Amino acid sequence: MKKLVVGNWKMNPLTLIEAKKLAGDIKKGSKLMKKTEVVVCPPSIYLSPLASTASNVFFIGAQNAYYEPFGAYTGEVSFKQLLDFNVSHVIIGHSERRSLGGKAETDEAINKKVRAVAGEGATAILCIGESTRDRDGHYLEFLRGQVMSGLRDISKKTLSHIVIAYEPVWAIGGNTAMNARDVHETALFIRKILRDIFGPLSDSIRILYGGSVDDFSAPDIIAGGFVQGLLVGHESLKVKDFLKIVEEVEATK
Ligand code: PGA
C-alpha cells in the first residue's frame, strides 16, 4: 500500500497564478516518488484550472464536497461535479469546517459525504480529532464516536477508498506537532477500532496524522509504520519544505 501525503492549502493562496506555480512545483518535485502518493487540496475555485495537472502520482483533492449530486443547495458543490475536474480525493469533516457548526457538517452529513465520495470510487479523507486531552481518557471515546459515526453503513467494498486523518484540534496551526509516541499510540487505537468494525479488510484504510507537521517532525511521526501518511496544512504552501516532508515519507520503510 502506498503512503499518502496530503497538502491542505485551506483558503490559500490569494491568486490563481500563485496556485498554478505551487501545484506545478510540487508536481515536479514529487514525480519520482515510487511509494508515496502526493495530493494537493486547493480552494475549490482553483480546482478547474488545476485539473490538468493531476497525474498518477500527483493528485488533486477538494477540501469539502456536498453529498447530493445536484439540486437546490445554494453555495454547495457536489462530489459528482468535482469528478469532472479530475478530483480524486476529498477532505471531509475537517475540524475547521466542523467548528462552523450548522447542518452541513453534522456527524450525519459527514457520514453521507464519506459514503458519497467513496461510493464513487474516489478517496474520502475523514478527519477526526479531539479538542482537548483529559487524563481519564474520555478523548478516546470521543475519537471512537467520530470514527463510528463517520463510517456508519460504509460498504466493505469501498474500504480501500477511505482514509482516516487523525488531527488533534489543539495541534493544528501551531509550531509543533504532537509528539510521535502519542501519535503512534493514538493511531494504534484507531486501527483497533477499524479492526473491530470491519475486520482484516480494514487494513486497506490508511491512517494519517495532521497538525503542525513540518520536515522536522515528519520523520519520527512516520517511522514505525503506525501512520501511513501525513496531512499537512501551512507547510504545504512552502514548496521546499513540503517536498522535504514528501521525501522523508518516501524514504521511510
Ligand atoms: P497545519 O494544518 O499543518 O497548519 O496544522 C493541518 C490541517 O488543518 O489539516
PDB file of N, CA, C and O in Angstrom, residues 111-167:
ATOM      1  N   ASN A 111     -20.960  11.684   7.478  1.00  0.00           N
ATOM      2  CA  ASN A 111     -21.087  10.287   7.076  1.00  0.00           C
ATOM      3  C   ASN A 111     -21.638  10.168   5.646  1.00  0.00           C
ATOM      4  O   ASN A 111     -21.150   9.369   4.832  1.00  0.00           O
ATOM      5  N   LYS A 112     -22.614  11.006   5.313  1.00  0.00           N
ATOM      6  CA  LYS A 112     -23.184  10.957   3.956  1.00  0.00           C
ATOM      7  C   LYS A 112     -22.127  11.358   2.928  1.00  0.00           C
ATOM      8  O   LYS A 112     -22.070  10.821   1.826  1.00  0.00           O
ATOM      9  N   LYS A 113     -21.309  12.340   3.285  1.00  0.00           N
ATOM     10  CA  LYS A 113     -20.250  12.781   2.361  1.00  0.00           C
ATOM     11  C   LYS A 113     -19.235  11.657   2.138  1.00  0.00           C
ATOM     12  O   LYS A 113     -18.821  11.398   1.007  1.00  0.00           O
ATOM     13  N   VAL A 114     -18.849  10.994   3.233  1.00  0.00           N
ATOM     14  CA  VAL A 114     -17.871   9.898   3.110  1.00  0.00           C
ATOM     15  C   VAL A 114     -18.440   8.814   2.189  1.00  0.00           C
ATOM     16  O   VAL A 114     -17.765   8.327   1.285  1.00  0.00           O
ATOM     17  N   ARG A 115     -19.711   8.469   2.412  1.00  0.00           N
ATOM     18  CA  ARG A 115     -20.320   7.415   1.594  1.00  0.00           C
ATOM     19  C   ARG A 115     -20.435   7.839   0.130  1.00  0.00           C
ATOM     20  O   ARG A 115     -20.198   7.042  -0.777  1.00  0.00           O
ATOM     21  N   ALA A 116     -20.784   9.127  -0.080  1.00  0.00           N
ATOM     22  CA  ALA A 116     -20.942   9.602  -1.465  1.00  0.00           C
ATOM     23  C   ALA A 116     -19.602   9.560  -2.203  1.00  0.00           C
ATOM     24  O   ALA A 116     -19.516   9.067  -3.335  1.00  0.00           O
ATOM     25  N   VAL A 117     -18.566  10.037  -1.556  1.00  0.00           N
ATOM     26  CA  VAL A 117     -17.252  10.111  -2.217  1.00  0.00           C
ATOM     27  C   VAL A 117     -16.682   8.709  -2.445  1.00  0.00           C
ATOM     28  O   VAL A 117     -16.277   8.352  -3.561  1.00  0.00           O
ATOM     29  N   ALA A 118     -16.658   7.884  -1.390  1.00  0.00           N
ATOM     30  CA  ALA A 118     -16.086   6.536  -1.525  1.00  0.00           C
ATOM     31  C   ALA A 118     -16.920   5.691  -2.482  1.00  0.00           C
ATOM     32  O   ALA A 118     -16.386   4.882  -3.240  1.00  0.00           O
ATOM     33  N   GLY A 119     -18.223   5.935  -2.481  1.00  0.00           N
ATOM     34  CA  GLY A 119     -19.111   5.193  -3.374  1.00  0.00           C
ATOM     35  C   GLY A 119     -18.837   5.475  -4.840  1.00  0.00           C
ATOM     36  O   GLY A 119     -19.133   4.657  -5.711  1.00  0.00           O
ATOM     37  N   GLU A 120     -18.252   6.623  -5.110  1.00  0.00           N
ATOM     38  CA  GLU A 120     -17.911   6.971  -6.496  1.00  0.00           C
ATOM     39  C   GLU A 120     -16.516   6.477  -6.863  1.00  0.00           C
ATOM     40  O   GLU A 120     -16.005   6.764  -7.939  1.00  0.00           O
ATOM     41  N   GLY A 121     -15.865   5.824  -5.923  1.00  0.00           N
ATOM     42  CA  GLY A 121     -14.528   5.294  -6.215  1.00  0.00           C
ATOM     43  C   GLY A 121     -13.414   6.304  -6.008  1.00  0.00           C
ATOM     44  O   GLY A 121     -12.272   6.076  -6.417  1.00  0.00           O
ATOM     45  N   ALA A 122     -13.722   7.424  -5.381  1.00  0.00           N
ATOM     46  CA  ALA A 122     -12.663   8.387  -5.044  1.00  0.00           C
ATOM     47  C   ALA A 122     -12.289   8.176  -3.578  1.00  0.00           C
ATOM     48  O   ALA A 122     -12.900   7.372  -2.874  1.00  0.00           O
ATOM     49  N   THR A 123     -11.282   8.898  -3.125  1.00  0.00           N
ATOM     50  CA  THR A 123     -10.792   8.688  -1.764  1.00  0.00           C
ATOM     51  C   THR A 123     -11.368   9.716  -0.808  1.00  0.00           C
ATOM     52  O   THR A 123     -11.194  10.925  -1.009  1.00  0.00           O
ATOM     53  N   ALA A 124     -12.055   9.226   0.207  1.00  0.00           N
ATOM     54  CA  ALA A 124     -12.639  10.103   1.224  1.00  0.00           C
ATOM     55  C   ALA A 124     -11.675  10.184   2.405  1.00  0.00           C
ATOM     56  O   ALA A 124     -11.348   9.169   3.009  1.00  0.00           O
ATOM     57  N   ILE A 125     -11.207  11.384   2.692  1.00  0.00           N
ATOM     58  CA  ILE A 125     -10.260  11.570   3.810  1.00  0.00           C
ATOM     59  C   ILE A 125     -11.057  12.105   4.997  1.00  0.00           C
ATOM     60  O   ILE A 125     -11.346  13.302   5.091  1.00  0.00           O
ATOM     61  N   LEU A 126     -11.439  11.190   5.864  1.00  0.00           N
ATOM     62  CA  LEU A 126     -12.289  11.555   7.009  1.00  0.00           C
ATOM     63  C   LEU A 126     -11.419  12.090   8.152  1.00  0.00           C
ATOM     64  O   LEU A 126     -10.555  11.378   8.667  1.00  0.00           O
ATOM     65  N   CYS A 127     -11.652  13.358   8.519  1.00  0.00           N
ATOM     66  CA  CYS A 127     -10.855  13.963   9.595  1.00  0.00           C
ATOM     67  C   CYS A 127     -11.538  13.748  10.938  1.00  0.00           C
ATOM     68  O   CYS A 127     -12.735  13.984  11.086  1.00  0.00           O
ATOM     69  N   ILE A 128     -10.740  13.308  11.897  1.00  0.00           N
ATOM     70  CA  ILE A 128     -11.225  13.188  13.270  1.00  0.00           C
ATOM     71  C   ILE A 128     -10.181  13.801  14.201  1.00  0.00           C
ATOM     72  O   ILE A 128      -9.033  13.981  13.796  1.00  0.00           O
ATOM     73  N   GLY A 129     -10.571  14.108  15.409  1.00  0.00           N
ATOM     74  CA  GLY A 129      -9.588  14.631  16.355  1.00  0.00           C
ATOM     75  C   GLY A 129     -10.258  15.290  17.539  1.00  0.00           C
ATOM     76  O   GLY A 129     -11.291  15.949  17.386  1.00  0.00           O
ATOM     77  N   GLU A 130      -9.655  15.091  18.700  1.00  0.00           N
ATOM     78  CA  GLU A 130     -10.222  15.662  19.918  1.00  0.00           C
ATOM     79  C   GLU A 130      -9.762  17.113  20.096  1.00  0.00           C
ATOM     80  O   GLU A 130      -8.700  17.485  19.619  1.00  0.00           O
ATOM     81  N   SER A 131     -10.587  17.902  20.801  1.00  0.00           N
ATOM     82  CA  SER A 131     -10.215  19.299  21.048  1.00  0.00           C
ATOM     83  C   SER A 131      -9.244  19.404  22.213  1.00  0.00           C
ATOM     84  O   SER A 131      -8.360  20.253  22.223  1.00  0.00           O
ATOM     85  N   THR A 132      -9.446  18.546  23.199  1.00  0.00           N
ATOM     86  CA  THR A 132      -8.521  18.542  24.338  1.00  0.00           C
ATOM     87  C   THR A 132      -8.314  17.095  24.783  1.00  0.00           C
ATOM     88  O   THR A 132      -9.131  16.231  24.495  1.00  0.00           O
ATOM     89  N   ARG A 133      -7.212  16.884  25.488  1.00  0.00           N
ATOM     90  CA  ARG A 133      -6.943  15.549  26.044  1.00  0.00           C
ATOM     91  C   ARG A 133      -7.135  15.598  27.547  1.00  0.00           C
ATOM     92  O   ARG A 133      -6.659  16.538  28.182  1.00  0.00           O
ATOM     93  N   ASP A 134      -7.846  14.632  28.075  1.00  0.00           N
ATOM     94  CA  ASP A 134      -8.027  14.599  29.526  1.00  0.00           C
ATOM     95  C   ASP A 134      -7.336  13.363  30.072  1.00  0.00           C
ATOM     96  O   ASP A 134      -7.144  12.380  29.348  1.00  0.00           O
ATOM     97  N   ARG A 135      -6.954  13.405  31.316  1.00  0.00           N
ATOM     98  CA  ARG A 135      -6.210  12.287  31.916  1.00  0.00           C
ATOM     99  C   ARG A 135      -7.027  11.019  32.007  1.00  0.00           C
ATOM    100  O   ARG A 135      -6.471   9.921  32.024  1.00  0.00           O
ATOM    101  N   ASP A 136      -8.338  11.158  32.097  1.00  0.00           N
ATOM    102  CA  ASP A 136      -9.176   9.963  32.243  1.00  0.00           C
ATOM    103  C   ASP A 136      -9.420   9.237  30.919  1.00  0.00           C
ATOM    104  O   ASP A 136     -10.068   8.194  30.893  1.00  0.00           O
ATOM    105  N   GLY A 137      -8.929   9.832  29.839  1.00  0.00           N
ATOM    106  CA  GLY A 137      -9.056   9.140  28.548  1.00  0.00           C
ATOM    107  C   GLY A 137     -10.423   9.263  27.895  1.00  0.00           C
ATOM    108  O   GLY A 137     -10.766   8.472  27.020  1.00  0.00           O
ATOM    109  N   HIS A 138     -11.211  10.284  28.307  1.00  0.00           N
ATOM    110  CA  HIS A 138     -12.512  10.457  27.645  1.00  0.00           C
ATOM    111  C   HIS A 138     -12.345  10.776  26.159  1.00  0.00           C
ATOM    112  O   HIS A 138     -13.219  10.485  25.348  1.00  0.00           O
ATOM    113  N   TYR A 139     -11.219  11.379  25.830  1.00  0.00           N
ATOM    114  CA  TYR A 139     -10.999  11.740  24.421  1.00  0.00           C
ATOM    115  C   TYR A 139     -10.962  10.491  23.535  1.00  0.00           C
ATOM    116  O   TYR A 139     -11.300  10.555  22.354  1.00  0.00           O
ATOM    117  N   LEU A 140     -10.578   9.365  24.121  1.00  0.00           N
ATOM    118  CA  LEU A 140     -10.526   8.134  23.318  1.00  0.00           C
ATOM    119  C   LEU A 140     -11.934   7.704  22.900  1.00  0.00           C
ATOM    120  O   LEU A 140     -12.160   7.291  21.758  1.00  0.00           O
ATOM    121  N   GLU A 141     -12.876   7.860  23.831  1.00  0.00           N
ATOM    122  CA  GLU A 141     -14.269   7.532  23.498  1.00  0.00           C
ATOM    123  C   GLU A 141     -14.812   8.494  22.454  1.00  0.00           C
ATOM    124  O   GLU A 141     -15.592   8.132  21.572  1.00  0.00           O
ATOM    125  N   PHE A 142     -14.376   9.764  22.580  1.00  0.00           N
ATOM    126  CA  PHE A 142     -14.783  10.773  21.600  1.00  0.00           C
ATOM    127  C   PHE A 142     -14.281  10.371  20.209  1.00  0.00           C
ATOM    128  O   PHE A 142     -15.032  10.411  19.223  1.00  0.00           O
ATOM    129  N   LEU A 143     -13.030   9.949  20.131  1.00  0.00           N
ATOM    130  CA  LEU A 143     -12.459   9.539  18.836  1.00  0.00           C
ATOM    131  C   LEU A 143     -13.192   8.320  18.289  1.00  0.00           C
ATOM    132  O   LEU A 143     -13.500   8.254  17.097  1.00  0.00           O
ATOM    133  N   ARG A 144     -13.466   7.380  19.183  1.00  0.00           N
ATOM    134  CA  ARG A 144     -14.200   6.188  18.747  1.00  0.00           C
ATOM    135  C   ARG A 144     -15.550   6.600  18.143  1.00  0.00           C
ATOM    136  O   ARG A 144     -15.940   6.131  17.071  1.00  0.00           O
ATOM    137  N   GLY A 145     -16.214   7.528  18.805  1.00  0.00           N
ATOM    138  CA  GLY A 145     -17.512   8.012  18.320  1.00  0.00           C
ATOM    139  C   GLY A 145     -17.384   8.658  16.944  1.00  0.00           C
ATOM    140  O   GLY A 145     -18.227   8.431  16.059  1.00  0.00           O
ATOM    141  N   GLN A 146     -16.337   9.421  16.760  1.00  0.00           N
ATOM    142  CA  GLN A 146     -16.166  10.084  15.453  1.00  0.00           C
ATOM    143  C   GLN A 146     -15.905   9.056  14.342  1.00  0.00           C
ATOM    144  O   GLN A 146     -16.414   9.197  13.232  1.00  0.00           O
ATOM    145  N   VAL A 147     -15.120   8.039  14.659  1.00  0.00           N
ATOM    146  CA  VAL A 147     -14.845   7.001  13.651  1.00  0.00           C
ATOM    147  C   VAL A 147     -16.137   6.244  13.331  1.00  0.00           C
ATOM    148  O   VAL A 147     -16.500   6.054  12.162  1.00  0.00           O
ATOM    149  N   MET A 148     -16.843   5.856  14.386  1.00  0.00           N
ATOM    150  CA  MET A 148     -18.067   5.060  14.192  1.00  0.00           C
ATOM    151  C   MET A 148     -19.106   5.837  13.393  1.00  0.00           C
ATOM    152  O   MET A 148     -19.712   5.303  12.472  1.00  0.00           O
ATOM    153  N   SER A 149     -19.316   7.107  13.747  1.00  0.00           N
ATOM    154  CA  SER A 149     -20.365   7.849  13.034  1.00  0.00           C
ATOM    155  C   SER A 149     -19.906   8.214  11.624  1.00  0.00           C
ATOM    156  O   SER A 149     -20.685   8.169  10.677  1.00  0.00           O
ATOM    157  N   GLY A 150     -18.634   8.533  11.453  1.00  0.00           N
ATOM    158  CA  GLY A 150     -18.133   8.886  10.117  1.00  0.00           C
ATOM    159  C   GLY A 150     -18.225   7.720   9.152  1.00  0.00           C
ATOM    160  O   GLY A 150     -18.435   7.904   7.956  1.00  0.00           O
ATOM    161  N   LEU A 151     -18.063   6.488   9.677  1.00  0.00           N
ATOM    162  CA  LEU A 151     -18.024   5.318   8.790  1.00  0.00           C
ATOM    163  C   LEU A 151     -19.294   4.465   8.868  1.00  0.00           C
ATOM    164  O   LEU A 151     -19.321   3.340   8.362  1.00  0.00           O
ATOM    165  N   ARG A 152     -20.328   5.019   9.468  1.00  0.00           N
ATOM    166  CA  ARG A 152     -21.576   4.249   9.597  1.00  0.00           C
ATOM    167  C   ARG A 152     -22.096   3.795   8.222  1.00  0.00           C
ATOM    168  O   ARG A 152     -22.095   4.572   7.263  1.00  0.00           O
ATOM    169  N   ASP A 153     -22.475   2.523   8.136  1.00  0.00           N
ATOM    170  CA  ASP A 153     -23.057   1.953   6.911  1.00  0.00           C
ATOM    171  C   ASP A 153     -22.161   2.059   5.671  1.00  0.00           C
ATOM    172  O   ASP A 153     -22.657   2.092   4.541  1.00  0.00           O
ATOM    173  N   ILE A 154     -20.881   2.133   5.890  1.00  0.00           N
ATOM    174  CA  ILE A 154     -19.953   2.127   4.751  1.00  0.00           C
ATOM    175  C   ILE A 154     -19.895   0.710   4.193  1.00  0.00           C
ATOM    176  O   ILE A 154     -19.779  -0.255   4.962  1.00  0.00           O
ATOM    177  N   SER A 155     -19.956   0.600   2.885  1.00  0.00           N
ATOM    178  CA  SER A 155     -19.888  -0.733   2.305  1.00  0.00           C
ATOM    179  C   SER A 155     -18.436  -1.223   2.371  1.00  0.00           C
ATOM    180  O   SER A 155     -17.493  -0.471   2.106  1.00  0.00           O
ATOM    181  N   LYS A 156     -18.267  -2.495   2.735  1.00  0.00           N
ATOM    182  CA  LYS A 156     -16.916  -3.045   2.870  1.00  0.00           C
ATOM    183  C   LYS A 156     -16.139  -2.941   1.554  1.00  0.00           C
ATOM    184  O   LYS A 156     -14.928  -2.861   1.535  1.00  0.00           O
ATOM    185  N   LYS A 157     -16.897  -2.948   0.460  1.00  0.00           N
ATOM    186  CA  LYS A 157     -16.257  -2.867  -0.856  1.00  0.00           C
ATOM    187  C   LYS A 157     -15.513  -1.555  -1.057  1.00  0.00           C
ATOM    188  O   LYS A 157     -14.626  -1.445  -1.891  1.00  0.00           O
ATOM    189  N   THR A 158     -15.938  -0.525  -0.308  1.00  0.00           N
ATOM    190  CA  THR A 158     -15.341   0.796  -0.538  1.00  0.00           C
ATOM    191  C   THR A 158     -14.259   1.143   0.492  1.00  0.00           C
ATOM    192  O   THR A 158     -13.744   2.256   0.499  1.00  0.00           O
ATOM    193  N   LEU A 159     -13.906   0.179   1.349  1.00  0.00           N
ATOM    194  CA  LEU A 159     -12.956   0.492   2.427  1.00  0.00           C
ATOM    195  C   LEU A 159     -11.606   1.003   1.919  1.00  0.00           C
ATOM    196  O   LEU A 159     -10.967   1.834   2.558  1.00  0.00           O
ATOM    197  N   SER A 160     -11.185   0.500   0.766  1.00  0.00           N
ATOM    198  CA  SER A 160      -9.879   0.947   0.265  1.00  0.00           C
ATOM    199  C   SER A 160      -9.935   2.401  -0.209  1.00  0.00           C
ATOM    200  O   SER A 160      -8.904   2.996  -0.517  1.00  0.00           O
ATOM    201  N   HIS A 161     -11.140   2.969  -0.264  1.00  0.00           N
ATOM    202  CA  HIS A 161     -11.269   4.384  -0.655  1.00  0.00           C
ATOM    203  C   HIS A 161     -11.428   5.289   0.557  1.00  0.00           C
ATOM    204  O   HIS A 161     -11.796   6.457   0.418  1.00  0.00           O
ATOM    205  N   ILE A 162     -11.183   4.713   1.731  1.00  0.00           N
ATOM    206  CA  ILE A 162     -11.312   5.504   2.954  1.00  0.00           C
ATOM    207  C   ILE A 162      -9.930   5.760   3.547  1.00  0.00           C
ATOM    208  O   ILE A 162      -9.086   4.861   3.615  1.00  0.00           O
ATOM    209  N   VAL A 163      -9.719   6.990   3.978  1.00  0.00           N
ATOM    210  CA  VAL A 163      -8.509   7.368   4.707  1.00  0.00           C
ATOM    211  C   VAL A 163      -8.987   8.073   5.971  1.00  0.00           C
ATOM    212  O   VAL A 163      -9.933   8.858   5.920  1.00  0.00           O
ATOM    213  N   ILE A 164      -8.356   7.758   7.110  1.00  0.00           N
ATOM    214  CA  ILE A 164      -8.676   8.497   8.337  1.00  0.00           C
ATOM    215  C   ILE A 164      -7.533   9.462   8.612  1.00  0.00           C
ATOM    216  O   ILE A 164      -6.368   9.046   8.670  1.00  0.00           O
ATOM    217  N   ALA A 165      -7.845  10.737   8.744  1.00  0.00           N
ATOM    218  CA  ALA A 165      -6.811  11.713   9.121  1.00  0.00           C
ATOM    219  C   ALA A 165      -7.034  12.081  10.582  1.00  0.00           C
ATOM    220  O   ALA A 165      -8.046  12.704  10.922  1.00  0.00           O
ATOM    221  N   TYR A 166      -6.103  11.636  11.418  1.00  0.00           N
ATOM    222  CA  TYR A 166      -6.198  11.977  12.837  1.00  0.00           C
ATOM    223  C   TYR A 166      -5.513  13.335  13.051  1.00  0.00           C
ATOM    224  O   TYR A 166      -4.307  13.466  12.863  1.00  0.00           O
ATOM    225  N   GLU A 167      -6.332  14.318  13.399  1.00  0.00           N
ATOM    226  CA  GLU A 167      -5.810  15.668  13.605  1.00  0.00           C
ATOM    227  C   GLU A 167      -6.306  16.213  14.946  1.00  0.00           C
ATOM    228  O   GLU A 167      -7.424  16.743  15.014  1.00  0.00           O
TER     229      GLU A 167
END
